[in-house]
Each structure stands twice: as C-alpha cells, then as structure tokens.
Coordinates of N, CA and C and ligand atoms in Angstrom, one line a residue:
X931 N 55.2 18.3 3.6 CA 54.6 18.2 4.9 C 53.9 19.5 5.3
X932 N 54.6 20.6 5.0 CA 54.1 21.9 5.3 C 52.7 22.2 4.6
X933 N 52.7 21.8 3.3 CA 51.5 22.1 2.5 C 50.4 21.2 2.9
X934 N 50.7 20.0 3.4 CA 49.6 19.1 3.7 C 48.7 19.5 4.8
X935 N 49.3 20.3 5.8 CA 48.4 20.6 6.9 C 47.2 21.5 6.6
X936 N 47.5 22.6 5.8 CA 46.3 23.5 5.4 C 45.3 22.7 4.6
X937 N 45.8 21.7 3.8 CA 44.9 20.9 2.9 C 44.0 20.0 3.8
X938 N 44.7 19.5 4.9 CA 44.0 18.6 5.8 C 42.8 19.4 6.5
X939 N 43.2 20.7 6.9 CA 42.2 21.5 7.6 C 41.0 21.9 6.6
X940 N 41.4 22.1 5.4 CA 40.4 22.5 4.3 C 39.5 21.3 4.1
X941 N 40.1 20.1 4.0 CA 39.3 18.9 3.8 C 38.3 18.6 4.9
X942 N 38.9 18.9 6.1 CA 38.0 18.7 7.3 C 36.8 19.6 7.3
X943 N 37.1 20.9 7.0 CA 36.1 21.9 6.9 C 35.0 21.5 5.9
X944 N 35.5 21.1 4.7 CA 34.6 20.7 3.6 C 33.7 19.5 4.1
X945 N 34.3 18.6 4.8 CA 33.6 17.4 5.3 C 32.4 17.8 6.2
X946 N 32.6 18.9 6.9 CA 31.4 19.4 7.7 C 30.5 20.3 7.0
X947 N 31.1 21.2 6.2 CA 30.2 22.2 5.6 C 29.3 21.6 4.5
X948 N 29.8 20.7 3.7 CA 28.9 20.2 2.6 C 27.7 19.5 3.2
X949 N 27.8 18.5 4.1 CA 26.6 17.9 4.7 C 25.7 19.0 5.4
X950 N 26.3 20.0 6.0 CA 25.6 21.0 6.7 C 24.7 21.7 5.7
X951 N 25.3 22.0 4.5 CA 24.5 22.7 3.5 C 23.4 21.8 3.0
X952 N 23.8 20.6 2.7 CA 22.8 19.7 2.0 C 21.7 19.2 2.9
X953 N 22.1 19.0 4.2 CA 21.1 18.4 5.1 C 20.3 19.4 5.9
X954 N 20.9 20.6 6.1 CA 20.2 21.6 6.9 C 19.8 22.8 6.1
X955 N 20.7 23.4 5.5 CA 20.5 24.7 4.9 C 19.5 24.6 3.7
X956 N 19.8 23.7 2.8 CA 19.0 23.5 1.5 C 17.6 23.1 1.9
X957 N 17.4 22.0 2.8 CA 16.0 21.7 3.1 C 15.3 22.8 3.8
X958 N 16.0 23.6 4.7 CA 15.4 24.7 5.4 C 14.8 25.7 4.4
X959 N 15.7 26.0 3.4 CA 15.2 27.0 2.4 C 14.0 26.5 1.6
X960 N 14.1 25.2 1.3 CA 13.0 24.6 0.5 C 11.7 24.6 1.3
X961 N 11.8 24.2 2.5 CA 10.5 23.9 3.3 C 10.0 25.2 4.0
X962 N 10.8 26.2 4.2 CA 10.3 27.4 4.9 C 9.3 28.1 4.0
X963 N 9.3 27.9 2.7 CA 8.3 28.6 1.9 C 7.0 27.8 1.7
X964 N 6.9 26.6 2.3 CA 5.7 25.8 2.2 C 4.6 26.4 3.1
X965 N 3.4 26.6 2.5 CA 2.3 27.1 3.3 C 1.5 26.0 4.0
X966 N 1.1 26.1 5.2 CA 0.3 25.1 5.8 C -1.1 25.1 5.2
X967 N -1.7 23.9 5.2 CA -3.1 23.8 4.6 C -4.1 23.6 5.7
X968 N -5.1 24.4 5.7 CA -6.1 24.2 6.8 C -7.1 23.1 6.3
X969 N -7.4 22.2 7.2 CA -8.4 21.2 6.8 C -9.8 21.8 6.9
X970 N -10.7 21.5 6.0 CA -12.0 22.0 6.1 C -12.7 21.5 7.3
X971 N -13.6 22.2 7.9 CA -14.2 21.8 9.1 C -14.9 20.4 9.0
X972 N -15.4 20.1 7.8 CA -16.1 18.8 7.6 C -15.1 17.7 7.7
X973 N -13.8 17.9 7.5 CA -12.8 16.9 7.6 C -12.4 16.5 9.0
X974 N -12.9 17.3 10.0 CA -12.5 17.1 11.3 C -13.5 16.4 12.2
X975 N -13.2 15.4 13.0 CA -14.1 14.8 13.9 C -13.4 14.9 15.3
X976 N -14.1 15.4 16.2 CA -13.5 15.6 17.6 C -12.1 16.3 17.5
X977 N -12.0 17.3 16.7 CA -10.8 18.1 16.6 C -9.6 17.3 16.1
X978 N -9.9 16.2 15.5 CA -8.8 15.4 14.9 C -9.1 15.1 13.5
X979 N -8.0 14.8 12.7 CA -8.2 14.6 11.3 C -9.1 13.4 11.1
X980 N -10.0 13.5 10.2 CA -10.9 12.3 9.9 C -10.3 11.5 8.8
X981 N -9.2 11.9 8.2 CA -8.7 11.2 7.1 C -7.6 10.2 7.5
X982 N -7.5 9.0 7.0 CA -8.4 8.4 6.0 C -9.6 7.8 6.8
X983 N -10.8 8.0 6.2 CA -12.0 7.6 7.0 C -12.5 6.2 6.6
X984 N -11.9 5.6 5.6 CA -12.5 4.3 5.1 C -12.0 3.2 6.0
X985 N -12.9 2.5 6.7 CA -12.6 1.4 7.6 C -13.6 0.3 7.3
X986 N -13.1 -0.9 7.2 CA -14.1 -2.0 7.1 C -13.7 -3.1 8.0
X987 N -14.7 -3.6 8.7 CA -14.5 -4.9 9.5 C -13.3 -5.0 10.3
X988 N -12.7 -6.2 10.3 CA -11.7 -6.6 11.2 C -10.3 -6.3 10.6
X989 N -10.1 -5.1 9.9 CA -8.9 -5.0 9.2 C -7.7 -4.8 10.1
X990 N -7.9 -4.5 11.4 CA -6.7 -4.4 12.3 C -6.0 -5.7 12.5
X991 N -6.9 -6.8 12.7 CA -6.4 -8.1 12.7 C -5.7 -8.5 11.4
X992 N -6.4 -8.1 10.3 CA -5.9 -8.4 9.0 C -4.5 -7.8 8.8
X993 N -4.2 -6.7 9.4 CA -2.9 -6.0 9.2 C -1.8 -6.9 9.9
X994 N -2.2 -7.5 11.0 CA -1.2 -8.4 11.7 C -0.9 -9.6 10.9
X995 N -2.0 -10.2 10.3 CA -1.8 -11.4 9.5 C -1.0 -11.1 8.3
X996 N -1.3 -10.0 7.7 CA -0.5 -9.5 6.5 C 1.0 -9.5 6.9
X997 N 1.3 -8.9 8.1 CA 2.7 -8.8 8.5 C 3.2 -10.2 8.8
X998 N 2.5 -11.0 9.5 CA 3.0 -12.3 9.9 C 3.3 -13.2 8.8
X999 N 2.5 -13.1 7.7 CA 2.7 -14.0 6.6 C 3.7 -13.5 5.6
X1000 N 4.2 -12.3 5.8 CA 5.3 -11.8 5.0 C 4.9 -11.3 3.6
X1001 N 3.7 -10.9 3.5 CA 3.2 -10.4 2.2 C 4.1 -9.2 1.7
X1002 N 4.6 -8.5 2.7 CA 5.4 -7.3 2.4 C 6.7 -7.6 1.7
X1003 N 7.1 -8.9 1.8 CA 8.4 -9.2 1.1 C 8.2 -9.1 -0.4
X1004 N 7.0 -9.3 -0.9 CA 6.8 -9.3 -2.3 C 5.9 -8.2 -2.8
X1005 N 5.2 -7.5 -1.9 CA 4.3 -6.5 -2.3 C 4.6 -5.2 -1.5
X1006 N 4.7 -4.1 -2.3 CA 4.8 -2.8 -1.6 C 3.4 -2.2 -1.4
X1007 N 3.3 -1.1 -0.6 CA 2.1 -0.3 -0.5 C 2.5 1.1 -0.6
X1008 N 3.0 1.5 -1.8 CA 3.4 2.8 -2.0 C 3.5 3.2 -3.5
X1009 N 2.7 4.2 -3.9 CA 2.7 4.6 -5.3 C 3.8 5.7 -5.3
X1010 N 4.9 5.4 -6.0 CA 6.0 6.4 -6.0 C 5.7 7.6 -6.8
X1011 N 6.3 8.7 -6.4 CA 6.1 10.0 -7.2 C 6.6 9.7 -8.6
X1012 N 6.0 10.3 -9.6 CA 6.4 10.0 -11.0 C 7.9 10.1 -11.3
X1013 N 8.5 11.1 -10.6 CA 10.0 11.3 -11.0 C 10.8 10.0 -10.5
X1014 N 10.2 9.2 -9.6 CA 11.0 8.1 -9.1 C 10.5 6.8 -9.7
X1015 N 9.5 6.8 -10.5 CA 9.1 5.5 -11.1 C 7.8 5.7 -11.9
X1016 N 7.5 4.6 -12.6 CA 6.3 4.7 -13.6 C 5.0 4.1 -13.0
X1017 N 4.9 4.2 -11.6 CA 3.7 3.6 -11.0 C 2.4 4.2 -11.5
X1018 N 2.3 5.5 -11.7 CA 1.0 6.1 -12.1 C 0.6 5.7 -13.5
X1019 N 1.5 5.1 -14.2 CA 1.1 4.6 -15.6 C 0.5 3.3 -15.6
X1020 N 0.5 2.6 -14.4 CA 0.0 1.2 -14.4 C -1.5 1.4 -14.0
X1021 N -2.3 0.8 -14.8 CA -3.8 1.0 -14.6 C -4.3 0.6 -13.2
X1022 N -4.9 1.5 -12.5 CA -5.5 1.2 -11.2 C -4.6 1.3 -10.1
X1023 N -3.3 1.4 -10.3 CA -2.3 1.4 -9.2 C -2.5 2.6 -8.3
X1024 N -2.8 3.8 -9.0 CA -2.9 5.0 -8.2 C -4.3 5.2 -7.6
X1025 N -5.2 4.3 -7.9 CA -6.6 4.3 -7.3 C -7.6 4.5 -8.4
X1026 N -8.7 5.1 -8.0 CA -9.9 5.2 -8.8 C -9.7 6.3 -9.9
X1027 N -9.3 5.8 -11.1 CA -9.1 6.8 -12.2 C -10.4 7.4 -12.7
X1028 N -11.4 6.5 -12.8 CA -12.7 7.0 -13.4 C -13.2 8.2 -12.7
X1029 N -13.1 8.3 -11.3 CA -13.5 9.5 -10.6 C -12.5 10.6 -10.4
X1030 N -11.4 10.4 -11.1 CA -10.3 11.4 -11.1 C -9.6 11.4 -9.7
X1031 N -9.6 10.3 -9.0 CA -9.0 10.3 -7.7 C -7.6 9.8 -7.6
X1032 N -7.2 9.1 -8.7 CA -5.9 8.5 -8.7 C -4.8 9.5 -8.4
X1033 N -3.9 9.0 -7.5 CA -2.8 9.9 -7.1 C -1.6 9.1 -6.5
X1034 N -0.5 9.8 -6.3 CA 0.6 9.2 -5.6 C 0.3 9.1 -4.1
X1035 N 1.0 8.2 -3.4 CA 0.7 8.0 -2.0 C 1.3 9.2 -1.2
X1036 N 0.6 9.6 -0.2 CA 1.1 10.7 0.7 C 1.3 10.1 2.1
X1037 N 2.1 10.8 3.0 CA 2.3 10.3 4.3 C 0.9 10.1 5.1
X1038 N -0.1 10.9 4.9 CA -1.3 10.8 5.6 C -2.0 9.5 5.3
X1039 N -1.7 8.9 4.2 CA -2.4 7.6 3.9 C -2.2 6.5 4.9
X1040 N -1.1 6.7 5.7 CA -0.8 5.6 6.7 C -1.3 6.0 8.1
X1041 N -2.1 7.1 8.2 CA -2.6 7.5 9.5 C -3.2 6.4 10.3
X1042 N -4.0 5.6 9.7 CA -4.7 4.5 10.4 C -3.9 3.3 10.6
X1043 N -2.8 3.2 10.0 CA -2.0 1.9 10.1 C -1.1 1.9 11.3
X1044 N -1.1 0.8 12.0 CA -0.2 0.7 13.1 C 1.2 0.6 12.6
X1045 N 1.4 -0.2 11.5 CA 2.7 -0.2 10.8 C 2.4 0.1 9.4
X1046 N 3.3 0.9 8.8 CA 3.1 1.2 7.4 C 3.8 0.1 6.6
X1047 N 3.0 -0.7 5.9 CA 3.6 -1.9 5.2 C 4.2 -1.4 3.8
X1048 N 5.2 -0.6 3.9 CA 5.8 -0.1 2.7 C 6.3 -1.1 1.7
X1049 N 6.7 -2.2 2.3 CA 7.2 -3.3 1.4 C 8.7 -3.3 1.2
X1050 N 9.1 -4.4 0.7 CA 10.5 -4.7 0.6 C 10.9 -4.7 -0.9
X1051 N 10.2 -5.5 -1.6 CA 10.4 -5.7 -3.1 C 9.1 -5.8 -3.8
X1052 N 9.2 -5.6 -5.1 CA 7.9 -5.8 -5.9 C 8.0 -7.0 -6.8
X1053 N 7.8 -8.2 -6.1 CA 7.7 -9.4 -7.0 C 6.2 -9.5 -7.5
X1054 N 5.3 -9.1 -6.6 CA 3.9 -8.9 -7.1 C 3.6 -7.4 -7.2
X1055 N 2.3 -7.1 -7.6 CA 2.0 -5.7 -7.8 C 1.9 -4.9 -6.5
X1056 N 1.9 -3.6 -6.6 CA 1.7 -2.8 -5.4 C 0.3 -2.9 -5.0
X1057 N 0.1 -2.9 -3.6 CA -1.2 -3.1 -3.1 C -1.8 -1.9 -2.4
X1058 N -1.2 -0.7 -2.6 CA -1.8 0.5 -2.0 C -3.2 0.7 -2.3
X1059 N -3.7 0.3 -3.5 CA -5.1 0.6 -3.9 C -5.8 -0.7 -4.3
X1060 N -5.3 -1.8 -3.8 CA -5.9 -3.1 -4.2 C -7.5 -3.1 -3.9
X1061 N -7.9 -2.4 -2.8 CA -9.3 -2.3 -2.5 C -10.1 -1.6 -3.5
X1062 N -9.5 -0.7 -4.3 CA -10.2 0.0 -5.3 C -10.2 -0.9 -6.6
X1063 N -9.1 -1.6 -6.8 CA -9.0 -2.4 -8.0 C -9.9 -3.7 -8.0
X1064 N -10.0 -4.3 -6.8 CA -10.9 -5.5 -6.7 C -11.8 -5.4 -5.5
X1065 N -13.1 -5.6 -5.7 CA -14.1 -5.4 -4.6 C -14.8 -6.7 -4.3
X1066 N -14.4 -7.8 -5.0 CA -15.2 -9.1 -4.8 C -14.4 -10.0 -3.8
X1067 N -15.1 -10.3 -2.6 CA -14.4 -11.1 -1.6 C -13.9 -12.4 -2.1
X1068 N -14.8 -13.0 -3.0 CA -14.5 -14.4 -3.5 C -13.2 -14.4 -4.3
X1069 N -13.0 -13.3 -5.0 CA -11.8 -13.2 -5.8 C -10.6 -13.2 -4.9
X1070 N -10.6 -12.5 -3.8 CA -9.5 -12.5 -2.9 C -9.2 -13.9 -2.3
X1071 N -10.3 -14.6 -1.9 CA -10.2 -15.9 -1.3 C -9.5 -16.9 -2.3
X1072 N -9.9 -16.8 -3.5 CA -9.3 -17.7 -4.5 C -7.8 -17.4 -4.7
X1073 N -7.5 -16.1 -4.7 CA -6.1 -15.7 -4.9 C -5.3 -16.2 -3.8
X1074 N -5.8 -16.1 -2.5 CA -5.0 -16.5 -1.3 C -4.9 -18.0 -1.2
X1075 N -6.0 -18.6 -1.5 CA -6.0 -20.1 -1.4 C -5.0 -20.7 -2.4
X1076 N -5.0 -20.2 -3.6 CA -4.0 -20.6 -4.6 C -4.1 -19.7 -5.8
X1077 N -3.0 -18.9 -5.9 CA -3.0 -17.8 -6.9 C -3.1 -18.4 -8.3
X1078 N -2.8 -19.7 -8.5 CA -2.9 -20.3 -9.8 C -4.3 -20.6 -10.3
X1079 N -5.3 -20.4 -9.3 CA -6.7 -20.6 -9.8 C -7.0 -19.5 -10.8
X1080 N -6.3 -18.3 -10.7 CA -6.6 -17.2 -11.5 C -5.5 -16.9 -12.6
X1081 N -4.3 -17.3 -12.2 CA -3.2 -17.0 -13.1 C -2.3 -18.2 -13.1
X1082 N -2.3 -19.0 -14.2 CA -1.6 -20.2 -14.2 C -0.1 -20.1 -14.0
X1083 N 0.5 -18.9 -14.3 CA 1.9 -18.8 -14.2 C 2.3 -18.1 -12.8
X1084 N 1.4 -17.9 -12.0 CA 1.6 -17.1 -10.8 C 2.7 -17.8 -9.9
X1085 N 3.6 -17.0 -9.3 CA 4.6 -17.6 -8.4 C 4.3 -17.1 -7.0
X1086 N 3.1 -16.6 -6.7 CA 2.7 -16.2 -5.4 C 2.4 -17.5 -4.6
X1087 N 3.0 -17.6 -3.4 CA 2.7 -18.8 -2.6 C 1.3 -19.0 -2.3
X1088 N 0.9 -20.3 -2.0 CA -0.5 -20.6 -1.7 C -0.6 -20.4 -0.2
X1089 N -1.7 -19.8 0.3 CA -2.0 -19.6 1.7 C -3.1 -20.5 2.2
X1090 N -3.0 -21.8 1.9 CA -4.1 -22.8 2.2 C -4.3 -22.8 3.7
X1091 N -3.2 -22.5 4.5 CA -3.4 -22.6 5.9 C -4.5 -21.6 6.5
X1092 N -4.9 -20.7 5.6 CA -6.0 -19.8 6.1 C -7.4 -20.4 5.8
X1093 N -7.4 -21.6 5.2 CA -8.7 -22.2 4.7 C -8.9 -23.5 5.4
X1094 N -10.2 -23.9 5.5 CA -10.4 -25.2 6.2 C -11.3 -26.0 5.2
X1095 N -10.8 -27.3 5.1 CA -11.6 -28.3 4.3 C -12.5 -29.0 5.3
X1096 N -13.8 -29.1 5.0 CA -14.7 -29.8 5.9 C -15.7 -30.6 5.1
X1097 N -16.3 -31.6 5.8 CA -17.3 -32.4 5.1 C -18.5 -31.5 4.8
X1098 N -19.1 -31.8 3.7 CA -20.2 -30.9 3.2 C -21.5 -31.3 4.0
X1099 N -22.0 -30.3 4.8 CA -23.3 -30.5 5.4 C -24.3 -29.7 4.5
X1100 N -24.8 -28.6 5.1 CA -25.5 -27.7 4.3 C -24.5 -26.8 3.6
X1101 N -24.5 -26.6 2.3 CA -23.4 -25.9 1.7 C -23.2 -24.5 2.2
X1102 N -22.0 -24.2 2.7 CA -21.7 -22.9 3.3 C -21.8 -21.8 2.2
X1103 N -22.3 -20.6 2.5 CA -22.4 -19.6 1.6 C -21.1 -19.1 1.1
X1104 N -20.1 -19.1 2.0 CA -18.8 -18.5 1.6 C -17.8 -19.6 1.1
X1105 N -18.3 -20.8 0.8 CA -17.4 -21.9 0.3 C -16.7 -21.4 -1.0
X1106 N -15.5 -21.8 -1.1 CA -14.7 -21.4 -2.3 C -15.2 -22.2 -3.6
X1107 N -15.3 -21.4 -4.7 CA -15.7 -22.1 -5.9 C -14.5 -22.6 -6.6
X1108 N -14.1 -23.8 -6.2 CA -12.9 -24.4 -6.8 C -13.2 -25.3 -8.0
X1109 N -12.5 -25.0 -9.1 CA -12.8 -25.8 -10.3 C -11.6 -26.5 -10.8
X1110 N -11.8 -27.4 -11.8 CA -10.7 -28.1 -12.5 C -9.8 -28.8 -11.5
X1111 N -8.5 -28.6 -11.6 CA -7.6 -29.4 -10.8 C -7.5 -28.9 -9.4
X1112 N -8.2 -27.8 -9.1 CA -8.3 -27.3 -7.7 C -9.5 -27.8 -6.9
X1113 N -10.4 -28.5 -7.6 CA -11.6 -28.9 -7.0 C -11.3 -30.0 -5.9
X1114 N -12.1 -29.9 -4.8 CA -11.9 -30.9 -3.7 C -12.9 -32.1 -4.0
X1115 N -12.6 -33.2 -3.3 CA -13.4 -34.4 -3.6 C -14.8 -34.2 -3.2
X1116 N -15.6 -35.0 -3.9 CA -17.1 -35.0 -3.6 C -17.4 -35.1 -2.1
X1117 N -18.3 -34.3 -1.7 CA -18.7 -34.4 -0.3 C -17.9 -33.5 0.7
X1118 N -17.0 -32.7 0.1 CA -16.2 -31.8 0.9 C -16.3 -30.3 0.4
X1119 N -16.0 -29.4 1.2 CA -16.0 -28.0 0.7 C -14.8 -27.3 1.5
X1120 N -14.4 -26.2 0.9 CA -13.3 -25.4 1.5 C -13.9 -24.0 1.9
X1121 N -13.7 -23.7 3.2 CA -14.2 -22.4 3.6 C -13.1 -21.6 4.3
X1122 N -13.3 -20.2 4.2 CA -12.3 -19.3 4.8 C -12.3 -19.4 6.3
X1123 N -11.2 -19.3 7.0 CA -11.2 -19.2 8.4 C -11.3 -17.7 8.8
X1124 N -11.5 -17.4 10.1 CA -11.6 -16.0 10.5 C -10.4 -15.2 10.0
X1125 N -9.2 -15.9 10.1 CA -8.0 -15.1 9.7 C -8.1 -14.7 8.2
X1126 N -8.6 -15.6 7.4 CA -8.7 -15.3 6.0 C -9.7 -14.1 5.8
X1127 N -10.8 -14.2 6.5 CA -11.8 -13.1 6.4 C -11.1 -11.7 6.8
X1128 N -10.4 -11.8 7.9 CA -9.8 -10.5 8.4 C -8.7 -10.0 7.4
X1129 N -8.0 -10.9 6.8 CA -7.0 -10.5 5.8 C -7.7 -9.9 4.6
X1130 N -8.8 -10.4 4.2 CA -9.5 -9.9 3.1 C -10.1 -8.5 3.4
X1131 N -10.6 -8.4 4.7 CA -11.1 -7.1 5.1 C -10.0 -6.0 5.0
X1132 N -8.8 -6.4 5.4 CA -7.7 -5.5 5.4 C -7.3 -5.1 4.0
X1133 N -7.3 -6.1 3.1 CA -7.0 -5.8 1.7 C -8.0 -4.9 1.0
X1134 N -9.3 -5.2 1.4 CA -10.4 -4.3 0.8 C -10.3 -2.9 1.3
X1135 N -9.7 -2.7 2.5 CA -9.5 -1.3 3.0 C -8.4 -0.6 2.4
X1136 N -7.6 -1.2 1.6 CA -6.4 -0.6 1.0 C -6.8 0.4 -0.1
X1137 N -7.2 1.6 0.2 CA -7.6 2.6 -0.8 C -6.9 3.9 -0.5
X1138 N -5.8 4.1 -1.0 CA -5.0 5.3 -0.7 C -5.2 6.3 -1.8
X1139 N -6.5 6.5 -2.2 CA -6.8 7.5 -3.2 C -7.8 8.5 -2.8
X1140 N -8.2 8.5 -1.5 CA -9.2 9.5 -1.1 C -8.6 10.9 -1.3
X1141 N -9.5 11.8 -1.6 CA -9.1 13.2 -1.9 C -8.5 13.8 -0.6
X1142 N -7.3 14.4 -0.6 CA -6.7 14.9 0.5 C -7.1 16.4 0.7
X1143 N -7.2 16.8 2.0 CA -7.5 18.2 2.2 C -6.3 19.0 1.6
X1144 N -6.6 20.0 0.9 CA -5.6 20.8 0.2 C -5.2 20.3 -1.2
X1145 N -5.8 19.2 -1.6 CA -5.4 18.6 -2.9 C -5.9 19.5 -4.0
X1146 N -7.2 20.1 -3.8 CA -7.7 20.9 -4.8 C -6.8 22.1 -5.1
X1147 N -6.2 22.6 -4.0 CA -5.4 23.8 -4.1 C -4.1 23.4 -4.9
X1148 N -3.5 22.2 -4.6 CA -2.4 21.8 -5.4 C -2.7 21.7 -6.9
X1149 N -3.9 21.1 -7.1 CA -4.3 20.9 -8.5 C -4.5 22.2 -9.2
X1150 N -5.1 23.2 -8.5 CA -5.3 24.5 -9.1 C -3.9 25.1 -9.5
X1151 N -3.0 25.0 -8.6 CA -1.6 25.5 -8.8 C -1.0 24.8 -10.0
X1152 N -1.2 23.5 -10.1 CA -0.6 22.7 -11.2 C -1.3 23.2 -12.5
X1153 N -2.6 23.4 -12.5 CA -3.3 23.8 -13.7 C -2.8 25.2 -14.2
X1154 N -2.7 26.1 -13.2 CA -2.3 27.4 -13.6 C -0.9 27.4 -14.2
X1155 N 0.0 26.6 -13.5 CA 1.4 26.6 -14.1 C 1.5 25.9 -15.4
X1156 N 0.6 24.9 -15.7 CA 0.7 24.3 -17.0 C 0.0 25.2 -18.1
X1157 N -1.0 26.0 -17.6 CA -1.7 26.8 -18.6 C -0.8 27.9 -19.1
X1158 N 0.2 28.3 -18.3 CA 1.1 29.4 -18.7 C 1.9 29.1 -19.9
Ligands
HEC244 C1 6.9 -14.8 -3.1 C2 6.2 -13.5 -3.4 C3 4.8 -13.3 -2.9 C4 4.4 -13.3 -1.6 C5 5.1 -13.6 -0.4 C6 3.0 -12.8 -1.7 N1 2.7 -12.6 -3.0 FE1 0.9 -11.8 -3.7 N2 1.6 -11.9 -5.6 C7 2.8 -12.3 -6.0 C8 2.9 -12.3 -7.4 C9 4.1 -12.6 -8.3 C10 1.6 -11.8 -7.9 C11 1.2 -11.6 -9.4 C12 0.7 -12.9 -10.0 C13 -0.7 -13.2 -9.6 O1 -1.6 -12.3 -9.9 O2 -0.9 -14.2 -9.0 C14 0.8 -11.5 -6.7 C15 -0.5 -11.0 -6.8 C16 -1.2 -10.7 -5.6 C17 -2.5 -10.0 -5.7 C18 -3.2 -9.5 -6.9 C19 -2.7 -8.2 -7.2 C20 -3.4 -7.5 -8.4 O3 -3.2 -6.3 -8.7 O4 -4.1 -8.3 -9.1 C21 -2.9 -9.9 -4.4 C22 -4.2 -9.3 -3.9 C23 -1.9 -10.5 -3.5 N3 -0.8 -10.9 -4.3 C24 -1.9 -10.5 -2.1 C25 -1.0 -11.1 -1.4 C26 -1.1 -11.3 0.1 C27 -2.3 -10.8 0.9 C28 0.0 -11.9 0.5 C29 0.4 -12.4 1.9 C30 -0.6 -13.3 2.5 C31 0.9 -12.2 -0.7 N4 0.2 -11.7 -1.8 C32 2.1 -12.7 -0.6 C33 3.8 -12.7 -5.2 C34 3.7 -12.8 -3.8

C-alpha cells in the first residue's frame, strides 16, 4: 500500500507530462522555426490572397449538388503527402505533370470552397485534380448519366436524375451521345439539367495544382538539399 501511492502520483504526472510534451512542446519547437512566406504583389487582389484564382461558371451550386448526392462517400479530394500514401505515383492525380505543376494538396487549395470535400473513402479515384485530368464536358455527362457507358465494370451509381429525356425537336447541342444498350428510343434525346451542368462546372474547377506562393522557395531548398 505504501509503495503504491508514490507510483500513483508518478503515473498521474506522466499522464499529464507526456501529452504536454507531444501536443504543445514538440509542435512549438517544430513550428517556431518556420519562416512566413510573403505573397508576391501580383498574387494579391484588394489586399487579399488571389489564390486559388480558377473559377468557372456555376460551381458554387455544383458544390452543393456534389455534397447532396454523396459523391464524397466514394471520392476524396486530397492528394496525400508521399509519406502517407502513394497518391503522387498515380498518373494525373497530383495535377498537370507536363507543366511541372503536380503536387500534394495544401490547405490553401480549399480557400474558395465553402466546405472542403475531403471525402470519406476511396471507392473511386481522388477528384482533387479531376478538372486537369478531364476537360471535355460531354465526358463528364456520360460518366454521371451512367458510368458504365465508359467503363463496363464500373460500380459508380448512375445519376440519371440529373438528366431529362425529351421528345426530339430540333436536336439539342448538348444532347448526350448514347450508344449501344444505352441508346434511347428513336425520336427522343437525353439532355443535362441545370443541376448536371452546375455539377460539371464544379468538377471542371477541381484543379488543386496551381503554383503556390513560396513554392519556388521550397523547391529550391529541396534541390539544394538533394544536391548535397
Ligand atoms: C458508390 C461509390 C461512388 C459514388 C457514390 C460516386 N462514385 Fe464516382 N466513381 C466510383 C468508382 C468506383 C469510379 C471508378 C470507375 C469508373 O471510372 O467508373 C468512379 C469514377 C468517377 C469519375 C472518374 C474519375 C477518373 O479519374 O477517371 C468521376 C469524375 C466521378 N466518379 C464523379 C462522381 C461524382 C460527381 C459523384 C456524385 C454525383 C460520384 N462520382 C459518386 C464510385 C462512386
């Protein structure tokens, strides 16, 4: 009994000291040496960050539709750091490789998003840079209408509710080119609703590969340290 009391006090002290070290002292030491990066003047608009600057059409509505249809249950929007996963090895996931822009996702990438759709699981591919990988609207419409139009084994659900079948008058420009078993009967066509267009606008805007202010500096540091 006598011995147990000091042990209890010691255990109690350790229970407080270890988290204090790991959650406060270690991060403080790590982060206190980080230098702040000044944004170049050209990156600022009205004294605010202009990054990310890529915006197309109705993608705010698209974001809500993406959320309401539960796309995030199967798709993430985050390219993990290489130590945490092999995302950067997958072609096009990190963004535009040809122009040397591909990179891991950074917190600034979500500046324009009302909600960061980080995602829950990866049953389908990561969509952080889907706007760089695919630029053709018709491709997106076919995928959403029925993913099996492009990939026979796809287990992505069909989002036909975003499309309207109507009697063929003058053929609409944006009518889906449905072939084979997906073709609709003679005299009808399938066109995207406004919701489908907004969702595609949103997907086209997913480009988390823009060069970040300060990125050159990091690259220089990386080059110098690998050259040594
Ligand atoms: C049940 C899981 C599931 C849900 C929910 C889902 N998807 Fe998918 N998605 C997949 C799978 C699996 C694939 C890969 C197979 C394929 O290409 O069809 C995929 C592929 C894709 C691709 C092509 C990615 C690429 O790199 O080629 C896009 C774009 C996409 N999904 C968008 C969406 C959107 C937008 C929604 C919501 C409206 C959605 N998905 C909902 C499972 C899902």
